[in-house]
Short mmCIF file of C-alpha atoms in Angstrom, two decimals:
data_model
loop_
_atom_site.label_atom_id
_atom_site.label_comp_id
_atom_site.label_asym_id
_atom_site.label_seq_id
_atom_site.Cartn_x
_atom_site.Cartn_y
_atom_site.Cartn_z
CA MET D 490 109.64 106.89 96.29
CA ASP D 491 106.90 104.60 94.96
CA LEU D 492 107.83 101.15 96.33
CA SER D 493 105.91 99.37 93.56
CA THR D 494 107.63 101.13 90.67
CA GLY D 495 110.86 102.31 92.19
CA GLN D 496 110.16 105.86 90.89
CA PRO D 497 110.14 109.00 93.05
CA TRP D 498 106.77 110.11 94.30
CA PRO D 499 105.34 113.17 92.51
CA ALA D 500 105.90 116.40 94.40
CA ASN D 501 102.97 118.08 96.01
CA ARG D 502 101.26 120.34 93.44
CA HIS D 503 101.69 123.47 95.52
CA TRP D 504 105.43 122.97 95.92
CA ARG D 505 105.85 121.82 92.34
CA TYR D 506 104.92 125.28 91.12
CA THR D 507 106.06 127.52 94.00
CA GLY D 508 109.04 125.65 95.50
CA TRP D 509 111.41 127.49 93.14
CA LEU D 510 110.55 130.68 95.01
CA LEU D 511 112.67 129.41 97.90
CA ALA D 512 115.67 130.07 95.71
CA ALA D 513 114.42 132.86 93.45
CA VAL D 514 113.36 135.20 96.25
CA TRP D 515 116.97 135.65 97.39
CA LEU D 516 118.05 136.80 93.93
CA PHE D 517 116.82 140.23 94.99
CA PHE D 518 120.23 140.80 96.57
CA LEU D 519 121.83 140.76 93.11
CA ASN D 520 120.37 144.21 92.59
CA VAL D 521 123.70 145.91 93.47
CA PRO D 522 125.84 144.19 90.79
CA LEU D 523 122.90 144.44 88.36
CA SER D 524 122.69 148.22 88.94
CA THR D 525 126.42 148.52 88.39
CA ALA D 526 126.15 146.62 85.10
CA VAL D 527 123.26 148.72 83.87
CA HIS D 528 125.13 151.96 84.51
CA GLN D 529 128.31 150.93 82.72
CA PRO D 530 129.39 153.56 80.18
CA GLN D 531 130.24 150.95 77.51
CA LEU D 532 127.44 148.97 75.89
CA TRP D 533 129.37 145.66 75.72
CA ARG D 534 129.99 145.87 79.48
CA GLN D 535 126.35 146.48 80.13
CA VAL D 536 125.29 143.52 77.95
CA LEU D 537 127.90 141.21 79.36
CA GLY D 538 127.15 142.13 82.99
CA VAL D 539 123.36 141.91 82.74
CA THR D 540 123.48 138.69 80.70
CA ALA D 541 125.92 137.03 83.05
CA LEU D 542 123.82 137.95 86.09
CA VAL D 543 120.61 136.66 84.44
CA VAL D 544 122.29 133.41 83.53
CA PHE D 545 123.72 133.19 87.01
CA GLY D 546 120.28 133.68 88.67
CA VAL D 547 118.60 131.14 86.37
CA GLY D 548 121.40 128.64 86.91
CA TYR D 549 121.21 129.06 90.70
CA VAL D 550 117.45 128.43 90.78
CA LEU D 551 117.69 125.39 88.47
CA LEU D 552 120.55 123.95 90.56
CA PHE D 553 118.57 124.46 93.76
CA GLN D 554 115.45 122.86 92.25
CA TRP D 555 117.42 119.88 90.96
CA ALA D 556 118.90 119.23 94.39
CA ARG D 557 115.61 119.84 96.16
CA ARG D 558 113.80 117.24 94.01
CA LEU D 559 116.46 114.67 94.84
CA ARG D 560 116.19 115.46 98.57
CA GLN D 561 112.41 115.15 98.45
CA SER D 562 112.76 111.69 96.90
CA LEU D 563 115.39 110.72 99.53
CA LEU D 564 117.89 110.19 96.67
CA PRO D 565 121.60 111.10 97.09
CA ILE D 566 122.86 114.17 95.31
CA PRO D 567 125.58 113.11 92.84
CA ALA D 568 128.72 114.78 94.15
CA GLY D 569 130.32 114.97 90.70
CA ARG D 570 127.42 116.75 89.10
CA ALA D 571 127.08 119.06 92.10
CA ARG D 572 130.73 120.11 91.82
CA VAL D 573 130.35 120.75 88.06
CA GLY D 574 127.23 122.80 88.71
CA LEU D 575 128.97 124.90 91.34
CA LEU D 576 132.03 125.47 89.17
CA LEU D 577 129.80 126.60 86.28
CA LEU D 578 127.94 128.92 88.64
CA LEU D 579 131.22 130.38 89.85
CA ALA D 580 132.46 130.75 86.26
CA VAL D 581 129.36 132.70 85.27
CA GLY D 582 129.85 134.94 88.30
CA LEU D 583 133.45 135.57 87.25
CA ALA D 584 132.34 136.30 83.71
CA SER D 585 130.27 139.21 84.99
CA ILE D 586 133.35 141.05 86.31
CA PRO D 587 133.78 143.39 83.27
CA GLY D 588 130.25 144.59 83.76
CA THR D 589 129.90 144.46 87.53
CA GLU D 590 133.50 145.20 88.61
CA GLY D 591 133.98 144.52 92.33
CA ASP D 592 130.29 144.03 92.92
CA TRP D 593 130.52 140.55 91.36
CA LEU D 594 131.57 139.39 94.81
CA ALA D 595 127.86 139.29 95.75
CA THR D 596 127.58 136.16 93.60
CA LEU D 597 129.83 134.34 96.13
CA VAL D 598 126.99 134.44 98.66
CA TYR D 599 124.92 132.24 96.36
CA VAL D 600 127.82 129.95 95.51
CA ALA D 601 128.47 129.39 99.22
CA ALA D 602 124.76 128.72 99.95
CA ALA D 603 124.54 126.30 97.02
CA ALA D 604 127.64 124.48 98.22
CA VAL D 605 126.05 123.92 101.64
CA PHE D 606 122.92 122.52 100.01
CA LEU D 607 124.69 120.37 97.45
CA LEU D 608 128.02 119.11 98.76
CA PRO D 609 129.08 116.80 101.58
CA SER D 610 129.83 118.56 104.86
CA ARG D 611 133.62 118.87 104.54
CA GLU D 612 133.54 120.07 100.95
CA ALA D 613 130.74 122.51 101.78
CA ALA D 614 132.71 123.95 104.75
CA ALA D 615 135.80 124.35 102.58
CA SER D 616 133.72 126.11 99.89
CA VAL D 617 132.21 128.50 102.43
CA VAL D 618 135.66 129.38 103.81
CA LEU D 619 136.99 129.99 100.31
CA CYS D 620 134.03 132.23 99.42
CA ALA D 621 134.42 134.15 102.71
CA VAL D 622 138.13 134.89 102.28
CA THR D 623 137.90 135.78 98.56
CA PRO D 624 136.60 139.36 99.14
CA VAL D 625 139.45 140.04 101.54
CA LEU D 626 142.09 138.65 99.22
CA ALA D 627 140.57 140.47 96.24
CA SER D 628 140.89 143.84 98.03
CA TRP D 629 144.58 143.09 98.58
CA LEU D 630 145.37 141.84 95.08
CA VAL D 631 143.22 144.04 92.82
CA PRO D 632 143.97 147.80 92.84
CA GLY D 633 140.89 149.93 93.34
CA TRP D 634 138.74 147.22 94.91
CA GLU D 635 137.73 148.08 98.47
CA ALA D 636 137.46 145.50 101.26
CA GLU D 637 133.95 143.99 101.22
CA ASN D 638 133.38 143.05 104.86
CA GLY D 639 129.62 143.02 104.24
CA ILE D 640 130.06 140.28 101.68
CA VAL D 641 132.05 138.18 104.17
CA PHE D 642 129.24 138.53 106.69
CA ALA D 643 126.63 137.76 104.05
CA VAL D 644 128.47 134.61 102.94
CA LEU D 645 128.62 133.27 106.50
CA LEU D 646 125.04 134.22 107.29
CA ALA D 647 123.67 132.71 104.09
CA SER D 648 125.66 129.52 104.66
CA PHE D 649 124.30 129.08 108.17
CA ALA D 650 120.79 129.78 106.94
CA MET D 651 121.12 127.30 104.08
CA PHE D 652 122.52 124.71 106.50
CA GLY D 653 119.30 125.00 108.50
CA VAL D 654 117.14 124.88 105.38
CA SER D 655 118.91 121.79 104.09
CA ARG D 656 118.52 119.96 107.39
CA LEU D 657 114.84 120.95 107.56
CA ALA D 658 114.32 119.77 103.98
CA GLN D 659 116.00 116.48 104.78
CA ARG D 660 113.87 115.95 107.92
CA ASN D 661 110.71 116.80 106.06
CA SER D 662 111.58 114.36 103.31
CA GLU D 663 112.25 111.64 105.85
CA LEU D 664 108.95 112.43 107.60
CA GLN D 665 107.04 112.21 104.30
CA ALA D 666 108.77 108.88 103.50
CA ALA D 667 107.81 107.61 106.99
CA GLN D 668 104.21 108.69 106.44
CA ARG D 669 104.10 106.91 103.11
CA GLU D 670 105.57 103.78 104.69
CA ILE D 671 102.97 103.96 107.49
CA GLY D 672 100.25 104.23 104.84
CA ARG D 673 101.69 101.24 102.94
CA LEU D 674 101.84 99.16 106.12
CA ALA D 675 98.26 100.19 106.98
CA VAL D 676 97.08 99.01 103.56
CA THR D 677 99.00 95.73 104.03
CA GLU D 678 97.49 95.23 107.46
CA GLU D 679 93.99 95.92 106.17
CA ARG D 680 94.47 93.42 103.33
CA ALA D 681 95.69 90.84 105.85
CA ARG D 682 92.69 91.55 108.08
CA ALA D 683 90.26 91.19 105.17
CA ALA D 684 91.94 87.93 104.05
CA ARG D 685 91.82 86.64 107.64
CA ASP D 686 88.16 87.49 108.09
CA LEU D 687 87.24 85.95 104.74
CA HIS D 688 89.11 82.78 105.63
CA ASP D 689 87.41 82.49 109.02
CA ILE D 690 83.94 83.27 107.66
CA LEU D 691 84.09 81.08 104.55
CA GLY D 692 85.99 78.29 106.30
CA HIS D 693 83.23 77.93 108.90
CA SER D 694 80.28 78.48 106.54
CA LEU D 695 81.52 76.24 103.75
CA THR D 696 82.34 73.47 106.22
CA VAL D 697 78.74 73.46 107.46
CA VAL D 698 77.43 73.69 103.87
CA ALA D 699 79.56 70.67 102.83
CA ILE D 700 78.39 68.62 105.85
CA LYS D 701 74.72 69.44 105.30
CA ALA D 702 74.98 68.74 101.58
CA GLU D 703 76.57 65.37 102.34
CA LEU D 704 73.80 64.60 104.84
CA ALA D 705 71.12 65.58 102.31
CA GLY D 706 72.72 63.27 99.77
CA ARG D 707 72.46 60.34 102.15
CA LEU D 708 68.89 61.13 103.11
CA ILE D 709 67.50 61.77 99.66
CA GLU D 710 66.62 58.06 99.12
CA VAL D 711 65.62 57.47 102.72
CA ASP D 712 63.80 60.58 103.95
CA ARG D 713 63.04 63.01 101.19
CA ASP D 714 61.33 65.53 103.45
CA ARG D 715 64.33 65.76 105.76
CA ALA D 716 66.69 65.87 102.77
CA ALA D 717 64.68 68.77 101.36
CA ALA D 718 64.93 70.55 104.73
CA GLU D 719 68.70 70.09 104.77
CA ILE D 720 69.00 71.38 101.23
CA ALA D 721 66.93 74.41 102.19
CA GLU D 722 69.36 74.99 105.11
CA VAL D 723 72.29 74.68 102.67
CA GLU D 724 70.75 77.40 100.51
CA ALA D 725 70.16 79.62 103.56
CA LEU D 726 73.75 79.06 104.78
CA ALA D 727 75.13 79.86 101.32
CA ARG D 728 73.15 83.11 101.19
CA ALA D 729 74.26 83.99 104.71
CA ALA D 730 77.88 83.30 103.81
CA LEU D 731 77.58 85.55 100.74
CA SER D 732 76.08 88.29 102.90
CA ASP D 733 78.90 87.91 105.45
CA VAL D 734 81.51 88.20 102.69
CA ARG D 735 79.89 91.37 101.39
CA GLN D 736 79.67 92.84 104.86
CA THR D 737 83.29 91.94 105.62
CA VAL D 738 84.50 93.55 102.43
CA GLY D 739 82.50 96.60 103.39
CA ALA D 740 83.95 96.48 106.91
CA TYR D 741 80.48 96.35 108.47
CA ARG D 742 80.41 92.86 109.80
CA GLU D 743 80.33 92.33 113.59
CA VAL D 744 81.02 88.99 115.18
CA THR D 745 79.24 88.46 118.53
CA LEU D 746 79.47 85.60 120.98
CA ALA D 747 75.68 84.97 121.06
CA VAL D 748 75.46 84.70 117.26
CA GLU D 749 78.46 82.38 117.07
CA LEU D 750 77.06 80.09 119.81
CA ALA D 751 73.84 79.78 117.84
CA GLY D 752 75.84 79.03 114.71
CA ALA D 753 77.94 76.47 116.61
CA ARG D 754 74.78 74.61 117.72
CA SER D 755 73.57 74.33 114.13
CA ALA D 756 76.98 73.30 112.74
CA LEU D 757 77.56 70.63 115.40
CA ALA D 758 74.06 69.24 114.93
CA ALA D 759 74.60 69.01 111.18
CA ALA D 760 77.86 67.15 111.74
CA GLY D 761 76.25 64.73 114.17
CA ILE D 762 78.32 65.95 117.11
CA ALA D 763 76.70 66.37 120.49
CA ALA D 764 76.89 69.99 121.68
CA ASP D 765 77.31 71.00 125.35
CA LEU D 766 76.80 74.74 125.19
CA PRO D 767 76.14 77.34 127.90
CA ALA D 768 72.55 78.29 128.44
CA GLU D 769 73.57 81.87 129.05
CA VAL D 770 76.75 83.92 128.87
CA PRO D 771 78.11 86.65 131.14
CA ALA D 772 77.98 90.26 130.10
CA LEU D 773 81.29 91.12 128.39
CA PRO D 774 82.88 94.29 127.01
CA ASP D 775 82.38 94.60 123.28
CA GLU D 776 85.99 93.81 122.36
CA TRP D 777 86.02 90.67 124.48
CA ASP D 778 82.58 89.62 123.18
CA ARG D 779 83.91 89.80 119.64
CA LEU D 780 87.15 87.97 120.49
CA PHE D 781 85.25 85.18 122.30
CA GLY D 782 82.87 84.96 119.31
CA TRP D 783 85.82 84.47 116.94
CA THR D 784 87.19 81.84 119.33
CA VAL D 785 83.94 79.87 119.26
CA ARG D 786 83.79 80.12 115.48
CA GLU D 787 87.36 78.90 114.98
CA GLY D 788 87.11 76.18 117.67
CA VAL D 789 83.87 74.76 116.30
CA THR D 790 85.15 74.88 112.70
CA ASN D 791 88.17 72.78 113.74
CA VAL D 792 85.97 70.35 115.69
CA VAL D 793 83.71 69.79 112.70
CA ARG D 794 86.53 69.56 110.17
CA HIS D 795 89.30 67.66 111.89
CA SER D 796 88.45 66.18 115.27
CA GLY D 797 86.36 63.06 114.62
CA ALA D 798 84.71 63.90 117.93
CA ARG D 799 81.37 62.77 119.31
CA CYS D 800 80.89 65.65 121.72
CA CYS D 801 81.98 69.32 121.78
CA THR D 802 81.88 71.43 124.93
CA ILE D 803 81.95 75.20 125.05
CA ARG D 804 82.40 77.08 128.34
CA VAL D 805 82.27 80.86 128.68
CA HIS D 806 83.57 82.67 131.77
CA PRO D 807 84.03 86.39 132.40
CA ASP D 808 87.79 86.02 131.84
CA ARG D 809 88.02 83.19 129.30
CA VAL D 810 86.31 81.00 126.76
CA GLU D 811 87.08 77.30 126.14
CA VAL D 812 86.15 75.02 123.21
CA SER D 813 86.96 71.32 123.73
CA ASP D 814 86.09 67.97 122.21
CA ASP D 815 86.69 64.26 122.79
CA GLY D 816 88.25 63.67 119.37
CA ARG D 817 91.71 62.71 118.24
CA GLY D 818 93.39 65.84 119.59
CA PRO D 819 96.09 68.04 118.05
CA SER D 820 98.40 66.44 115.55
CA THR D 821 101.40 68.44 116.89
CA PRO D 822 102.13 69.96 120.32
CA ASP D 823 101.94 73.44 118.78
CA ALA D 824 98.94 73.22 116.44
CA THR D 825 98.76 75.98 113.83
CA GLY D 826 96.62 76.90 110.91
CA HIS D 827 95.36 79.95 109.12
CA GLY D 828 92.39 80.23 111.48
CA LEU D 829 94.48 79.90 114.63
CA ILE D 830 97.02 82.39 113.26
CA GLY D 831 94.22 84.90 112.69
CA LEU D 832 92.83 84.23 116.15
CA ARG D 833 96.22 84.79 117.77
CA GLU D 834 96.61 88.07 115.89
CA ARG D 835 93.22 89.24 117.15
CA ALA D 836 94.01 88.15 120.68
CA ARG D 837 97.40 89.90 120.59
CA ARG D 838 95.68 93.23 120.06
CA LEU D 839 94.00 92.81 123.46
CA ASP D 840 97.01 91.16 125.10
CA ALA D 841 94.92 88.00 125.48
CA VAL D 842 96.49 84.52 125.71
CA VAL D 843 95.62 81.74 123.26
CA SER D 844 96.23 78.19 124.47
CA VAL D 845 96.00 75.13 122.25
CA GLY D 846 96.49 71.54 123.39
CA ARG D 847 94.77 68.56 124.92
CA ARG D 848 92.18 68.62 127.66
CA PRO D 849 93.27 68.24 131.32
CA ASP D 850 92.51 64.45 131.18
CA GLY D 851 94.91 64.08 128.27
CA SER D 852 92.28 63.40 125.60
CA GLY D 853 90.71 65.38 122.79
CA PHE D 854 91.43 68.98 121.96
CA LEU D 855 91.18 72.22 123.95
CA LEU D 856 91.23 75.77 122.64
CA ARG D 857 91.27 78.49 125.31
CA VAL D 858 91.44 82.24 125.02
CA GLN D 859 92.02 84.09 128.30
CA THR D 860 92.10 87.72 129.16
CA PRO D 861 95.34 89.17 130.57
CA ALA D 862 95.67 89.27 134.38
CA GLU D 863 95.26 93.03 134.60
CA ALA D 864 91.90 92.84 132.77
CA ARG D 865 90.40 90.28 135.16
#
């Protein structure tokens, strides 16, 4: 079912046009009563028998297709309509008696199979038993009708077969529904990832752009050359941010620790915050290099935006990265924000641990991302 519209999903094109064969192919076994009807000596018996069997076959296929579509959409089969359909099917089978004589009992095989596919378990079982005993009772009650033990066997065999088919159809429908749900969740996750990346990219870039633009505004009357240089950097940052957005939308963007450290140096310098950055970083696996890069980006963005700090320190170790400052520190013991939420989601994929709080001396702010123990 389409979760956005509440309507059933369209059936696969192949099964839309050939699924009816699942029911129609078994109509071959109506050849015995049909032959009996065709060879009736009276015309009206021929017409009645053949017409009733054709209507019976068409009704059986339509009933099967109706129930099959509901099962494919994981919708319940209305018990009332199913009972009416089965009674009409049985009535058409009975109407063929003048033309088919005792061979009409073959129609009970289809009635029993349809009952298994349409009705709840108890009603289906009762219908199968009734169809199985009818040939035996008919041979006792109607003179000239012989016992049809083959029909009894066929009713039971067809019912068991249809039971398996119905369960298989139900499982397949549930599997298709699960696959659609997985697809929907994958789309939702991808949208969340894109939104998270855009927030992190634009949040950092626009923060630096705003700081440099403010600095250029203060310098324009004092040092025009430096103000022009800052404005040129604002233009370059804006173009880089636009490129990052395009690459992120195209899923081509890669965040690396080295690039983010260089960006952190520029952002901190523009904000007038002293930067204590590592001269070199250890070799890291690609996934940890990306995660540490995101950590530096988020940590520096928070330092520039919120900290009021004079100095920012970044330390990179083989098993962890730390971004700290001497500013006002976290406003709450468990600091949160869109950026930190996104960082925690990225860390969770690698079983890494994100720690947010004050530095060991009780001042400022400390963001630490650490690899799990088994990865060290």
